[in-house]
Tab-separated table of C-alpha atoms (C1' of nucleotides) in Angstrom:
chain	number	residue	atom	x	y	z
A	4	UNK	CA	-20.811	-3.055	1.593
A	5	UNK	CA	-17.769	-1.208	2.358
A	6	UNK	CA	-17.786	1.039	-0.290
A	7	UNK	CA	-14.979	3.130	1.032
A	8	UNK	CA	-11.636	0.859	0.526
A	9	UNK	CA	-9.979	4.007	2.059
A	10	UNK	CA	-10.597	2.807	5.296
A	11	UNK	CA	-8.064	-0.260	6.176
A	12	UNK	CA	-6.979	1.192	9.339
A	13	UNK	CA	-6.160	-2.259	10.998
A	14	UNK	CA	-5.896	-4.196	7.487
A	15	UNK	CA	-3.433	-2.238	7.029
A	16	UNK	CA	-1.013	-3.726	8.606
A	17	UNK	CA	-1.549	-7.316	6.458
A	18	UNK	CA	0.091	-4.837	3.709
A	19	UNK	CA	3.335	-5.451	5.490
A	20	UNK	CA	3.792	-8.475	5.695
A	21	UNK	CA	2.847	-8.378	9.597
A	22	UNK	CA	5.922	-5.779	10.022
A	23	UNK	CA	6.283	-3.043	11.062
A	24	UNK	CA	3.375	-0.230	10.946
A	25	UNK	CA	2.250	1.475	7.993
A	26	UNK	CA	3.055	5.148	7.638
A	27	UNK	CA	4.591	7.693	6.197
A	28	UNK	CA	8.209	5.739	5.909
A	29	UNK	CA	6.920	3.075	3.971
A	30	UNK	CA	9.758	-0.035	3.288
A	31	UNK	CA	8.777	-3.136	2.060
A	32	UNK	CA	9.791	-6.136	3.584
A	33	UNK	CA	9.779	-7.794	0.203
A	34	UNK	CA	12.294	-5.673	-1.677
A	35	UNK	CA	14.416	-7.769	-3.481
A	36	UNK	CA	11.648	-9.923	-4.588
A	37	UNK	CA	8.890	-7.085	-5.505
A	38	UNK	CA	10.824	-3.927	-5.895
A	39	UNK	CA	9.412	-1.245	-6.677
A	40	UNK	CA	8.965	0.805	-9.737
A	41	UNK	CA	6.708	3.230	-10.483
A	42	UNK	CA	3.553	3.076	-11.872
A	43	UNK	CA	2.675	5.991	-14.258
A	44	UNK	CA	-0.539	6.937	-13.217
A	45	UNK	CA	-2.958	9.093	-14.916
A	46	UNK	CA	-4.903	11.617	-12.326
A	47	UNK	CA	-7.708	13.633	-13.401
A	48	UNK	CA	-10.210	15.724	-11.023
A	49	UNK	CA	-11.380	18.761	-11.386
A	50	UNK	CA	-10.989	19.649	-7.851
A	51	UNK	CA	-7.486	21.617	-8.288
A	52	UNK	CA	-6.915	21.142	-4.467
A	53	UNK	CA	-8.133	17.551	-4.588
A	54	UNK	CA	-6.034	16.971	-7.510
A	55	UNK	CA	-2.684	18.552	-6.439
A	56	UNK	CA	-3.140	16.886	-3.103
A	57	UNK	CA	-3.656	13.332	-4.522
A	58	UNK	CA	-0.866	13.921	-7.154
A	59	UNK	CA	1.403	14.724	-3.944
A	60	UNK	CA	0.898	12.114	-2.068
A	61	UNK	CA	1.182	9.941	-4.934
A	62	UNK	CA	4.253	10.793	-5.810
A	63	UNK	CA	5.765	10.487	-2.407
A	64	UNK	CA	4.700	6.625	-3.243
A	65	UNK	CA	6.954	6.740	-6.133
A	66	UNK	CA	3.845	6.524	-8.467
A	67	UNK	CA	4.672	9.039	-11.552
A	68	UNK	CA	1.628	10.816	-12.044
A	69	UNK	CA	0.883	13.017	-14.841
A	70	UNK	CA	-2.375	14.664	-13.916
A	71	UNK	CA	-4.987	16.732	-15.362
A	72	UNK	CA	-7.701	19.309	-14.435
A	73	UNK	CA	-9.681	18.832	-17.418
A	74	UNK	CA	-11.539	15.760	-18.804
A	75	UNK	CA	-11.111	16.413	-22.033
A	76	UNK	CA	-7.348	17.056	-21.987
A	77	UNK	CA	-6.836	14.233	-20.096
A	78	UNK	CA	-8.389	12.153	-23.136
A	79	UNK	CA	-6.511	14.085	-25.540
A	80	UNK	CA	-3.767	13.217	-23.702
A	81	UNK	CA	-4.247	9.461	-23.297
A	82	UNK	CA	-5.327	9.228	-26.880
A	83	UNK	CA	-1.846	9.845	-27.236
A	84	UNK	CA	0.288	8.581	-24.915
A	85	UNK	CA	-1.880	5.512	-23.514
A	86	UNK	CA	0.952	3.277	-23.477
A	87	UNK	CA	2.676	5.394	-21.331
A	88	UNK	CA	0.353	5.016	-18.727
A	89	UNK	CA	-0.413	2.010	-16.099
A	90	UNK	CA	-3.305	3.031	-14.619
A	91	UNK	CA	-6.467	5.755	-14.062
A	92	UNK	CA	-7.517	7.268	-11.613
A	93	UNK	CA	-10.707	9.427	-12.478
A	94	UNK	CA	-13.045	11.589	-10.540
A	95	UNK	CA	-16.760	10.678	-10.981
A	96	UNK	CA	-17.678	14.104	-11.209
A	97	UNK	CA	-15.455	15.730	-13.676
A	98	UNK	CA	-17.470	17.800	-16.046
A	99	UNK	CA	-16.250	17.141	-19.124
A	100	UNK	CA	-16.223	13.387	-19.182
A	101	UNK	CA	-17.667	12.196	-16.345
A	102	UNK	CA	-16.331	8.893	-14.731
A	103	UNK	CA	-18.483	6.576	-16.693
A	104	UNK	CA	-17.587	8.485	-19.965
A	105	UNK	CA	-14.172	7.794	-18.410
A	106	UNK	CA	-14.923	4.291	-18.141
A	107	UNK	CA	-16.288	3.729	-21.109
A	108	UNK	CA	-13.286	5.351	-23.659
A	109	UNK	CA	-10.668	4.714	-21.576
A	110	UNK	CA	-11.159	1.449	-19.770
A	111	UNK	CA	-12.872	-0.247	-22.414
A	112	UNK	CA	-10.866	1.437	-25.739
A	113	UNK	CA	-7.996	1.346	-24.042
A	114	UNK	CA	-8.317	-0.945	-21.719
A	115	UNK	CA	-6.569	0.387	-18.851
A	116	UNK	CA	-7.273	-0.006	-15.585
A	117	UNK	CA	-9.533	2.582	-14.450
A	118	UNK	CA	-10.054	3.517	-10.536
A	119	UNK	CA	-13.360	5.988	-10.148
A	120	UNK	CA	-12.959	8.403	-7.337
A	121	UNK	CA	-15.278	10.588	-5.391
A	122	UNK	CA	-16.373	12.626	-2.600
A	123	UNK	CA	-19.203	10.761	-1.248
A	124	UNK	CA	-20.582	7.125	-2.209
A	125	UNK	CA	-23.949	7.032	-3.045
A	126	UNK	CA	-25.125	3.769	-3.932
A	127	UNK	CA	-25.748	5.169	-7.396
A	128	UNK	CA	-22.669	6.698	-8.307
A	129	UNK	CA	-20.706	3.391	-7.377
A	130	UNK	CA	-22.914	1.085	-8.769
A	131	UNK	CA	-22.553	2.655	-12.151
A	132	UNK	CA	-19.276	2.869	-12.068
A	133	UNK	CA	-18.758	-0.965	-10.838
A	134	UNK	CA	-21.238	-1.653	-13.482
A	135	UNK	CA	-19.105	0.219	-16.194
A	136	UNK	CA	-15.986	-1.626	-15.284
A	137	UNK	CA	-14.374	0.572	-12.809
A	138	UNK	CA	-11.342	-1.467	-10.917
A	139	UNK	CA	-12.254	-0.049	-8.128
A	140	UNK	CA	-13.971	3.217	-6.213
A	141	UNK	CA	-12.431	5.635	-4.097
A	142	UNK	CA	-14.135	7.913	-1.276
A	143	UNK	CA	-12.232	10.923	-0.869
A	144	UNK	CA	-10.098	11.941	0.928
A	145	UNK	CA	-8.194	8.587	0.082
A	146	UNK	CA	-6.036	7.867	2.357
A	147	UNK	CA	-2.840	6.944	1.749
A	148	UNK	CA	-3.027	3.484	2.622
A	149	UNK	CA	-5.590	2.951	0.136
A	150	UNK	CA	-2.924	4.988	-2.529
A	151	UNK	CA	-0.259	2.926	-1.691
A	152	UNK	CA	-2.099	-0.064	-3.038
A	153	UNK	CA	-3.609	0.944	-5.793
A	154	UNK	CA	-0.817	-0.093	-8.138
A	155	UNK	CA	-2.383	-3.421	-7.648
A	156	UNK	CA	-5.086	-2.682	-9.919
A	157	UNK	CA	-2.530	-2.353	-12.710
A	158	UNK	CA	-0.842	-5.689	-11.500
A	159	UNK	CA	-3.995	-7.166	-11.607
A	160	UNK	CA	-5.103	-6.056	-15.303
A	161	UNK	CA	-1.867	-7.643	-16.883
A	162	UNK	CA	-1.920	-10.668	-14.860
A	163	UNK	CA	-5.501	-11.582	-16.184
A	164	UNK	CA	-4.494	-10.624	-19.370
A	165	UNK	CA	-1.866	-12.451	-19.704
A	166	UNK	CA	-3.810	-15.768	-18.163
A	167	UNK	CA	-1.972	-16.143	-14.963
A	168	UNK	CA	-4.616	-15.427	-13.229
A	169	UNK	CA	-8.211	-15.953	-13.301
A	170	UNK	CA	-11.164	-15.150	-11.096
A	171	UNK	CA	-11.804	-18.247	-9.189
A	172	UNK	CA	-7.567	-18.667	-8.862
A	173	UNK	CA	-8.026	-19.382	-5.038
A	174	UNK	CA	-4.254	-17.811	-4.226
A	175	UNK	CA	-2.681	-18.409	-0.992
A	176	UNK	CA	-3.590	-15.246	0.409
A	177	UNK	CA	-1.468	-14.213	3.173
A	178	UNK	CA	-2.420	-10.600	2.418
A	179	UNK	CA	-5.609	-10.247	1.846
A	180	UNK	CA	-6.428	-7.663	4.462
A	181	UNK	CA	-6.063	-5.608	1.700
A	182	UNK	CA	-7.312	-7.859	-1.489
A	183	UNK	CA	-10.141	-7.978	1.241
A	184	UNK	CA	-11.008	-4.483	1.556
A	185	UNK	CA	-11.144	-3.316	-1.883
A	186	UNK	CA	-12.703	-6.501	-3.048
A	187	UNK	CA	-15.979	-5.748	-1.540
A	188	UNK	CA	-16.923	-3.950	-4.487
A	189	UNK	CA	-15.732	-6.618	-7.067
A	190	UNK	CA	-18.206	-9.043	-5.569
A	191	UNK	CA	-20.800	-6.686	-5.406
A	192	UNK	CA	-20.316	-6.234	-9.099
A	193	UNK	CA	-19.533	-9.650	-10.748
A	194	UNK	CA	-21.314	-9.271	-14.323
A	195	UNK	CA	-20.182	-5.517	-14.301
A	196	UNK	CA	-17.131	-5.661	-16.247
A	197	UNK	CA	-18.043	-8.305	-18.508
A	198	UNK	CA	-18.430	-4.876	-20.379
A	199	UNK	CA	-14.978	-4.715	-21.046
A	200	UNK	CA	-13.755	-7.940	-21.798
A	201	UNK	CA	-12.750	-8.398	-25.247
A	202	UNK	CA	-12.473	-11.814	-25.681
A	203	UNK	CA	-14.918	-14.642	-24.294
A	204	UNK	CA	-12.634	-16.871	-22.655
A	205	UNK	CA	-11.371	-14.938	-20.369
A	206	UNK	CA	-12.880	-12.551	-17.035
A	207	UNK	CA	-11.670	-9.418	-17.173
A	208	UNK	CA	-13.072	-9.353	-14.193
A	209	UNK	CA	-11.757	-8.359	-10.923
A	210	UNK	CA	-11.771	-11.537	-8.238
A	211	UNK	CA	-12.053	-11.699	-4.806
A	212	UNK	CA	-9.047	-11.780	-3.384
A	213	UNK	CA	-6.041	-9.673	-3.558
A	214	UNK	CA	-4.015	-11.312	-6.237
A	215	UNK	CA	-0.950	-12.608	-3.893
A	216	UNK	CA	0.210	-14.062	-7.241
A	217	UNK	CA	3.544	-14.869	-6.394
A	218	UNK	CA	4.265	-15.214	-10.590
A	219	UNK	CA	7.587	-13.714	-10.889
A	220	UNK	CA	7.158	-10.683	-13.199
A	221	UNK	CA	9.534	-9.760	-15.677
A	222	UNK	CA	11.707	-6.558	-16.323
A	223	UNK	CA	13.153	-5.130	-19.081
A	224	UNK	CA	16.241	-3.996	-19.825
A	225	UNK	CA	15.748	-0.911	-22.403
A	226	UNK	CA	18.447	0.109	-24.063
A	227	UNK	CA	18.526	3.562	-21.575
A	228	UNK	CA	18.619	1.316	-19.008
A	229	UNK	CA	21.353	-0.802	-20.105
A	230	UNK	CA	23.084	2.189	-20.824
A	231	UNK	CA	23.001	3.417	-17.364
A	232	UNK	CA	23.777	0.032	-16.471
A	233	UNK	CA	27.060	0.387	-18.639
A	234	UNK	CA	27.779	3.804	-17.389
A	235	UNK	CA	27.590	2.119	-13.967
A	236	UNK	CA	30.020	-0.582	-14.841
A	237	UNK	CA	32.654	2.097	-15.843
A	238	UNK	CA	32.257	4.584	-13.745
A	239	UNK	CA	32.981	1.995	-11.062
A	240	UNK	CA	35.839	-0.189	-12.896
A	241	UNK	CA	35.162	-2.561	-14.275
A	242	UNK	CA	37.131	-5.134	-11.597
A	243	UNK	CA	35.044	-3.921	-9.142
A	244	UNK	CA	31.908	-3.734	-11.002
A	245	UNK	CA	29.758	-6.327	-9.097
A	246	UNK	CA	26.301	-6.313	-9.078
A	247	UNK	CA	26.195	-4.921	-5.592
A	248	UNK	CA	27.961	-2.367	-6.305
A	249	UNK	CA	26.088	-1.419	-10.064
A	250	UNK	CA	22.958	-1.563	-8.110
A	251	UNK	CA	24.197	0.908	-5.653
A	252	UNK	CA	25.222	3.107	-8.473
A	253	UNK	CA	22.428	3.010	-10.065
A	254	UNK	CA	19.782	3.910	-7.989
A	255	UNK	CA	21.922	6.595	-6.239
A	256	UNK	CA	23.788	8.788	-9.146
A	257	UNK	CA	21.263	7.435	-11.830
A	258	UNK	CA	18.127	7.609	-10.031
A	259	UNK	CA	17.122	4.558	-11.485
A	260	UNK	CA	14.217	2.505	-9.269
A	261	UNK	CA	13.098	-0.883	-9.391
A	262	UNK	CA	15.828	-3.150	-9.697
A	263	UNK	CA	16.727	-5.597	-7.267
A	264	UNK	CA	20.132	-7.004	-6.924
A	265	UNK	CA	19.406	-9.976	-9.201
A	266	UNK	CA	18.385	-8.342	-12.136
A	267	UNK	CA	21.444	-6.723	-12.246
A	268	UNK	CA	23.547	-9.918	-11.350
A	269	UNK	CA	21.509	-11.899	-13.985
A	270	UNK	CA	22.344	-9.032	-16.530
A	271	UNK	CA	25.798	-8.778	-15.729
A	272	UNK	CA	25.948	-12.539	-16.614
A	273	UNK	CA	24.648	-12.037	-19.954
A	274	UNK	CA	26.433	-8.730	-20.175
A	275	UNK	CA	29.969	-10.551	-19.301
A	276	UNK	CA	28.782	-13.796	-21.528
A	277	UNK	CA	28.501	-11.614	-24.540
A	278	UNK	CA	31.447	-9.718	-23.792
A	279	UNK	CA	33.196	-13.306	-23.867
A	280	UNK	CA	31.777	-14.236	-26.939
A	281	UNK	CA	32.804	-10.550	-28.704
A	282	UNK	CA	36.434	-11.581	-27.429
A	283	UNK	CA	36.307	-14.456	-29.679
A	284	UNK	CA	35.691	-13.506	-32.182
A	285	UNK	CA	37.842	-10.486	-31.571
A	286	UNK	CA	40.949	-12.639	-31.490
A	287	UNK	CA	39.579	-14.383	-34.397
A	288	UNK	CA	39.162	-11.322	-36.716
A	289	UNK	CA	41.802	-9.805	-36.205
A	290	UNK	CA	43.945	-13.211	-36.915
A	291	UNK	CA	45.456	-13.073	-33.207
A	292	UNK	CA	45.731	-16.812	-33.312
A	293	UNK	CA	47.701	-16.928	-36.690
A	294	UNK	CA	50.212	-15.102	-35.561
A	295	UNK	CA	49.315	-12.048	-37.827
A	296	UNK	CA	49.412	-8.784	-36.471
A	297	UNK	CA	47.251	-8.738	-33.472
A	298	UNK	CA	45.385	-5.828	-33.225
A	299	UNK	CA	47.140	-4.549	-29.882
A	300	UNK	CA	43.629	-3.772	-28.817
A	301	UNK	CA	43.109	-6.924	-28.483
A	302	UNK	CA	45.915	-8.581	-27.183
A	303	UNK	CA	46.434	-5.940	-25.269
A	304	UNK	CA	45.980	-5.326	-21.031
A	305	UNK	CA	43.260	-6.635	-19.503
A	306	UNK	CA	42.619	-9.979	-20.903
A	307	UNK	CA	39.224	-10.428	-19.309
A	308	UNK	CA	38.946	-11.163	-15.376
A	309	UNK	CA	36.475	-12.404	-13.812
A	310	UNK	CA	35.478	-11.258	-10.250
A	311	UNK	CA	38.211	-12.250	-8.690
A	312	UNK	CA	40.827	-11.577	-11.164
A	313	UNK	CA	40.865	-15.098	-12.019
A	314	UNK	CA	42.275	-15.037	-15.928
A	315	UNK	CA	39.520	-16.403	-18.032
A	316	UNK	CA	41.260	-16.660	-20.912
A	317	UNK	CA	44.880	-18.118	-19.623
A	318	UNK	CA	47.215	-19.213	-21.762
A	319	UNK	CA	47.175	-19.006	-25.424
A	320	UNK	CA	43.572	-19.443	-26.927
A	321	UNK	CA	41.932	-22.827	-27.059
A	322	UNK	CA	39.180	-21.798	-29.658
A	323	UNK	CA	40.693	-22.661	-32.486
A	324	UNK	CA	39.179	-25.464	-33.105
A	325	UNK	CA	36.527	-23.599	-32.815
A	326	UNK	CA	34.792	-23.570	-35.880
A	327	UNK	CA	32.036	-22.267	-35.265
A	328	UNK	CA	34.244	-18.658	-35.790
A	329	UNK	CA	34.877	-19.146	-38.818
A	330	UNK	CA	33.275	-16.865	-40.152
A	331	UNK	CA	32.448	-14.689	-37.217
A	332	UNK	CA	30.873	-11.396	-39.069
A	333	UNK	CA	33.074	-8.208	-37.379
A	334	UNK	CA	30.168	-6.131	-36.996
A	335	UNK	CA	28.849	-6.992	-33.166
A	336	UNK	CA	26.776	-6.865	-31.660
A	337	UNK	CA	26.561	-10.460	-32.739
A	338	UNK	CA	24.248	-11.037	-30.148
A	339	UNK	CA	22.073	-8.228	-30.041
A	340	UNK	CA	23.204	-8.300	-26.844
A	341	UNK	CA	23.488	-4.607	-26.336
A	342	UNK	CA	21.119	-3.206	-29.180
A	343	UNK	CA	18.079	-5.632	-28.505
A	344	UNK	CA	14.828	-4.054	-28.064
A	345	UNK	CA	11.900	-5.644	-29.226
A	346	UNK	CA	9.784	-3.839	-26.377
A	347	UNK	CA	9.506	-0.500	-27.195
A	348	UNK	CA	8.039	-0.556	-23.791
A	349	UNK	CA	9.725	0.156	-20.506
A	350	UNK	CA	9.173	-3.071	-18.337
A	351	UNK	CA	7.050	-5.839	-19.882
A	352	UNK	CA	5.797	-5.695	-16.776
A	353	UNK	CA	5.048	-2.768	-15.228
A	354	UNK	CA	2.529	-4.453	-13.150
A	355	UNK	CA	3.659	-6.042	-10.048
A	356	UNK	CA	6.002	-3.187	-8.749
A	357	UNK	CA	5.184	-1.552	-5.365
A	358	UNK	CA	5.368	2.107	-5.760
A	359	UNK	CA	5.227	2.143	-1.723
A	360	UNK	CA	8.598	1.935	-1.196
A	361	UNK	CA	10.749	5.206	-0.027
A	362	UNK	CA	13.765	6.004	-2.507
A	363	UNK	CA	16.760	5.742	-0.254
A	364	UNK	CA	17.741	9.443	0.587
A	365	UNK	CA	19.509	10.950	-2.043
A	366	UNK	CA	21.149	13.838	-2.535
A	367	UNK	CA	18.637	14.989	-4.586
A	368	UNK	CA	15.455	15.167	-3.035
A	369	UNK	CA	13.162	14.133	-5.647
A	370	UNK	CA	13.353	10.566	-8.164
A	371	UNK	CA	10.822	9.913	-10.223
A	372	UNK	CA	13.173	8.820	-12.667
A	373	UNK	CA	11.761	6.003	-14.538
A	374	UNK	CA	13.197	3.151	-16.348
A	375	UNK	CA	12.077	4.638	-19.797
A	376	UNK	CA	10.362	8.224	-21.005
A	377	UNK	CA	9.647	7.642	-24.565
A	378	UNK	CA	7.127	10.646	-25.416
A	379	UNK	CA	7.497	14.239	-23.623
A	380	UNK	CA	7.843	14.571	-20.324
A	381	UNK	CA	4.791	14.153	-17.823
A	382	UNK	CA	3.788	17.169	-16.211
A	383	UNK	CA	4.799	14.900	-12.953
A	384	UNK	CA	8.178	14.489	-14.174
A	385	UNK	CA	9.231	17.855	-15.198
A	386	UNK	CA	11.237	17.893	-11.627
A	387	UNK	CA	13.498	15.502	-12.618
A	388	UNK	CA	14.287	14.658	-15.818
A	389	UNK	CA	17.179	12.658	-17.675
A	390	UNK	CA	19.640	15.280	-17.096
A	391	UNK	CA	20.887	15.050	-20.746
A	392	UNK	CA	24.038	12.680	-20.794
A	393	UNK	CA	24.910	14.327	-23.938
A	394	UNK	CA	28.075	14.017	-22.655
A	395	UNK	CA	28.259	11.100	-21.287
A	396	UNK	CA	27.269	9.246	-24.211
A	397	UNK	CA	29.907	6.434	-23.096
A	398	UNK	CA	33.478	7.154	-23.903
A	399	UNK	CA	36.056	6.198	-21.691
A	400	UNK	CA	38.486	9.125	-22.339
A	401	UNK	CA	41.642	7.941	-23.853
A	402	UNK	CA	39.594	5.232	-26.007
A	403	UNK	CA	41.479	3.745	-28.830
A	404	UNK	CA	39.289	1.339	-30.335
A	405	UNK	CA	36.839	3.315	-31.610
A	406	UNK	CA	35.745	0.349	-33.894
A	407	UNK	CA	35.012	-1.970	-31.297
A	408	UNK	CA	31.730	-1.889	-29.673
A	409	UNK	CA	31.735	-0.645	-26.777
A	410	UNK	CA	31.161	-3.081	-24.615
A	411	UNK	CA	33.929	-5.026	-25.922
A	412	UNK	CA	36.230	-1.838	-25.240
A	413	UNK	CA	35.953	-2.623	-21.257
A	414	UNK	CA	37.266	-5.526	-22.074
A	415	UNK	CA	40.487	-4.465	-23.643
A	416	UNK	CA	41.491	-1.543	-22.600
A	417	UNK	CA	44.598	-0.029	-23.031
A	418	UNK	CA	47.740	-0.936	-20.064
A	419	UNK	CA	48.055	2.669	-19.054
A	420	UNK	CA	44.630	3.687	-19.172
A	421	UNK	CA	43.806	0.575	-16.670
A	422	UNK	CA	46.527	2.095	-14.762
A	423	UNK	CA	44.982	5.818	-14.784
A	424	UNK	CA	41.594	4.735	-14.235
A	425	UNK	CA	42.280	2.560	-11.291
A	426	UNK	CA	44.134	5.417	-10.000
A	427	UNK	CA	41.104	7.571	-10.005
A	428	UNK	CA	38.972	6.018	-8.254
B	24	DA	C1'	11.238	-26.110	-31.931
B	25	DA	C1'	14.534	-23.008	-31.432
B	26	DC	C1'	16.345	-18.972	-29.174
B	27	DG	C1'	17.306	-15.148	-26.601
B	28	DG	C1'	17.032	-13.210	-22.318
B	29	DA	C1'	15.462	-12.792	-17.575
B	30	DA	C1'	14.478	-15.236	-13.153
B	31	DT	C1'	15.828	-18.430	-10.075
B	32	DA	C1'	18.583	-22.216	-8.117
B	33	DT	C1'	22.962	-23.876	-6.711
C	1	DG	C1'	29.003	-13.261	-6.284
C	2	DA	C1'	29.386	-16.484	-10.154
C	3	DT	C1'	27.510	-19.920	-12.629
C	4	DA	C1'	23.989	-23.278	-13.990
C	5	DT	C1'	19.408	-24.132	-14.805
C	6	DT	C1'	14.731	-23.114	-15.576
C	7	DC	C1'	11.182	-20.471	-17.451
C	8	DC	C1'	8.975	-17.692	-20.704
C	9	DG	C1'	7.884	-14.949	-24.503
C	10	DT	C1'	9.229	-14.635	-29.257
DNA sequence: AACGGAATAT
DNA sequence: GATATTCCGT
């Protein structure tokens, strides 16, 4: 059995997509439809060198590791922040909790995906480690074809979770060079990880095959990430905001990684939808239609464009039949649109991204930046964290609405300050 | 079953 | 790129 999945030399290439070779300049030829984003990974080895070499190359594969010397901190530290973590990579011979220790808290308790690592292979050592549920078993050095596809293993765990997958799911593989290669020890191990299945019904189990599950994964929008988003939208005007263009924005002054073009087009939708539906009821508060007072907010400049300046809202307003309005509550965000979080998590799905993907030069040399930091920053992270917007909290300077949300205030801005911005950039 | 919100299709 | 439709998790 090929116990070492480090060695994929001519498999490799199946990684691509039968493109161009694999090295140091990774791109994927599937960007827009499997961005990447990265997967906070949990290192521990007690090998200092091993450990700052692995967290290196790691990194340079947009992974966000946060790693760890010592066994026992490393629990302490998961204890706490498991949900902030994707996936585990664990050297077999750490001395305070050895891999199968490892295994057994972490992969099972927490049921995270757990990846044992170690110099050497003896049959021993891997079987136990299969046997305890290990996702899969490293020989070091790992090479860094074998890093760049680890993230799989975390891809893996939610799809059979969340029962898109199963074991005997015979997926068009057009990839598995890979799936191939590291599934040598799943077979070999079958009954292994029934050990941490929780429920009956369902393998945990790892299956042949590299999962080319095609299942579109899902992204979040957290409210720092719609906030970015936001800041994106202004900072570029709001005529010219296109999702192009936000994207762009994003990724290079916000460091933000992962999105593809169409989650920020879809967002925008909903974004510009909502922003629509705030207008209404706008207008309708503030009695625009009844000839009462308008609030010159409202009635006000920019009277809602779309992309290409068409007017959506020509002529006088047609909602008032509309009774729906009636009795539109002032307090937006009516539609939760921009305060909505029920995930307190990142991305729902975490899972499919492919950290092997180079972050277009930036200025900066370094972006781990990640969609969402709840708890205190990673060791891995410390480079580059949110640089406080304190500031930048939103405002448009000038703002006069201060009651509106402010979403709504892109929407009606004031003549003049339409005139200044669009002047400044 | 209804809805909100993201992906995908047009 | 915008809009419509589908899909999916609540």
């Amino acid at each position: 059995m090929s116990l070492s999945s480090n060695v994929l030399d001519e498999s490799s290439r199946d990684l691509l997509r039968q493109e161009e070779p694999f090295d140091d300049e990774i791109q994927s030829p599937v960007d827009q439809e499997f961005p990447s984003t990265s997967i906070r990974v949990l290192l521990v080895d007690s090998d200092l060198k091993s450990l700052r070499l692995m967290t290196s190359i790691m990194t340079k594969f947009s992974y966000q590791v946060t790693s760890y010397g010592n066994g026992d901190e490393a629990l302490a530290f998961l204890k706490k922040s498991k949900h902030e973590i994707d996936l585990v990579i664990w050297d077999f011979h750490v001395p305070e909790v050895d891999g199968l220790k490892a295994l057994n808290t972490v992969g099972k308790e927490m049921d995270l995906p757990v990846v044992i690592m170690s110099h050497g292979h003896d049959k021993e050592t891997v079987m136990k480690s299969i046997k305890y549920g290990a996702c899969d078993f490293l020989v070091k050095p790992v090479s860094k074809e074998v890093i760049a596809v680890l993230w799989r293993h975390v891809y893996h765990k939610k799809m059979s979770k969340s029962g898109l997958i199963t074991p005997k799911d015979s997926v068009d593989d057009d990839d598995n060079g890979l799936g191939q290669d590291n599934n040598d020890l799943y077979q070999s191990t079958e009954e292994g990880s029934s050990k941490n299945v929780e429920d009956s019904g369902e393998q945990d189990d790892f299956d042949r095959k590299g999962e080319r599950n095609t299942k579109k994964p899902r992204m979040t929008w957290t409210p720092e990430l719609h906030e970015k988003f936001e800041k994106a939208i202004q900072r570029i005007t709001i005529e010219k905001a296109v999702p192009k263009l936000i994207l762009k924005y994003m990724q290079e002054e916000m460091n933000v990684q992962g999105l593809t073009r169409n989650n920020v087009a879809s967002h925008l939708q909903k974004y510009r939808l909502g922003a629509n539906k705030k207008n209404q009821e706008a207008r309708q508060a503030s009695g625009w239609f009844n000839n009462a007072v308008p609030n010159a907010a409202l009635t006000a400049s920019k009277p809602l464009l779309n992309s290409h300046g068409i007017n959506l809202h020509n002529g006088p307003p047609y909602y008032m039949n509309d009774h729906a309005t009636a009795n539109a509550p002032i307090h937006y965000p009516p539609s939760g649109f921009l305060t909505t979080n029920h995930h307190h998590h990142f991305m729902s799905n975490s899972s499919y991204m492919e950290p092997f993907r180079q972050p277009q030069q930036l200025p900066q040399q370094q972006l781990q930046q990640q969609y969402y930091h709840s708890s205190p920053p990673l060791p891995s992270m410390t480079s580059n964290q949110e640089h406080g917007h304190a500031s930048s909290a939103t405002e448009i300077p000038g703002l006069i609405y201060p009651t509106l949300s402010h979403d709504l205030q892109e929407y009606f801005l004031p003549p003049d300050y339409n005139n200044d911005f669009n002047g400044q950039f």
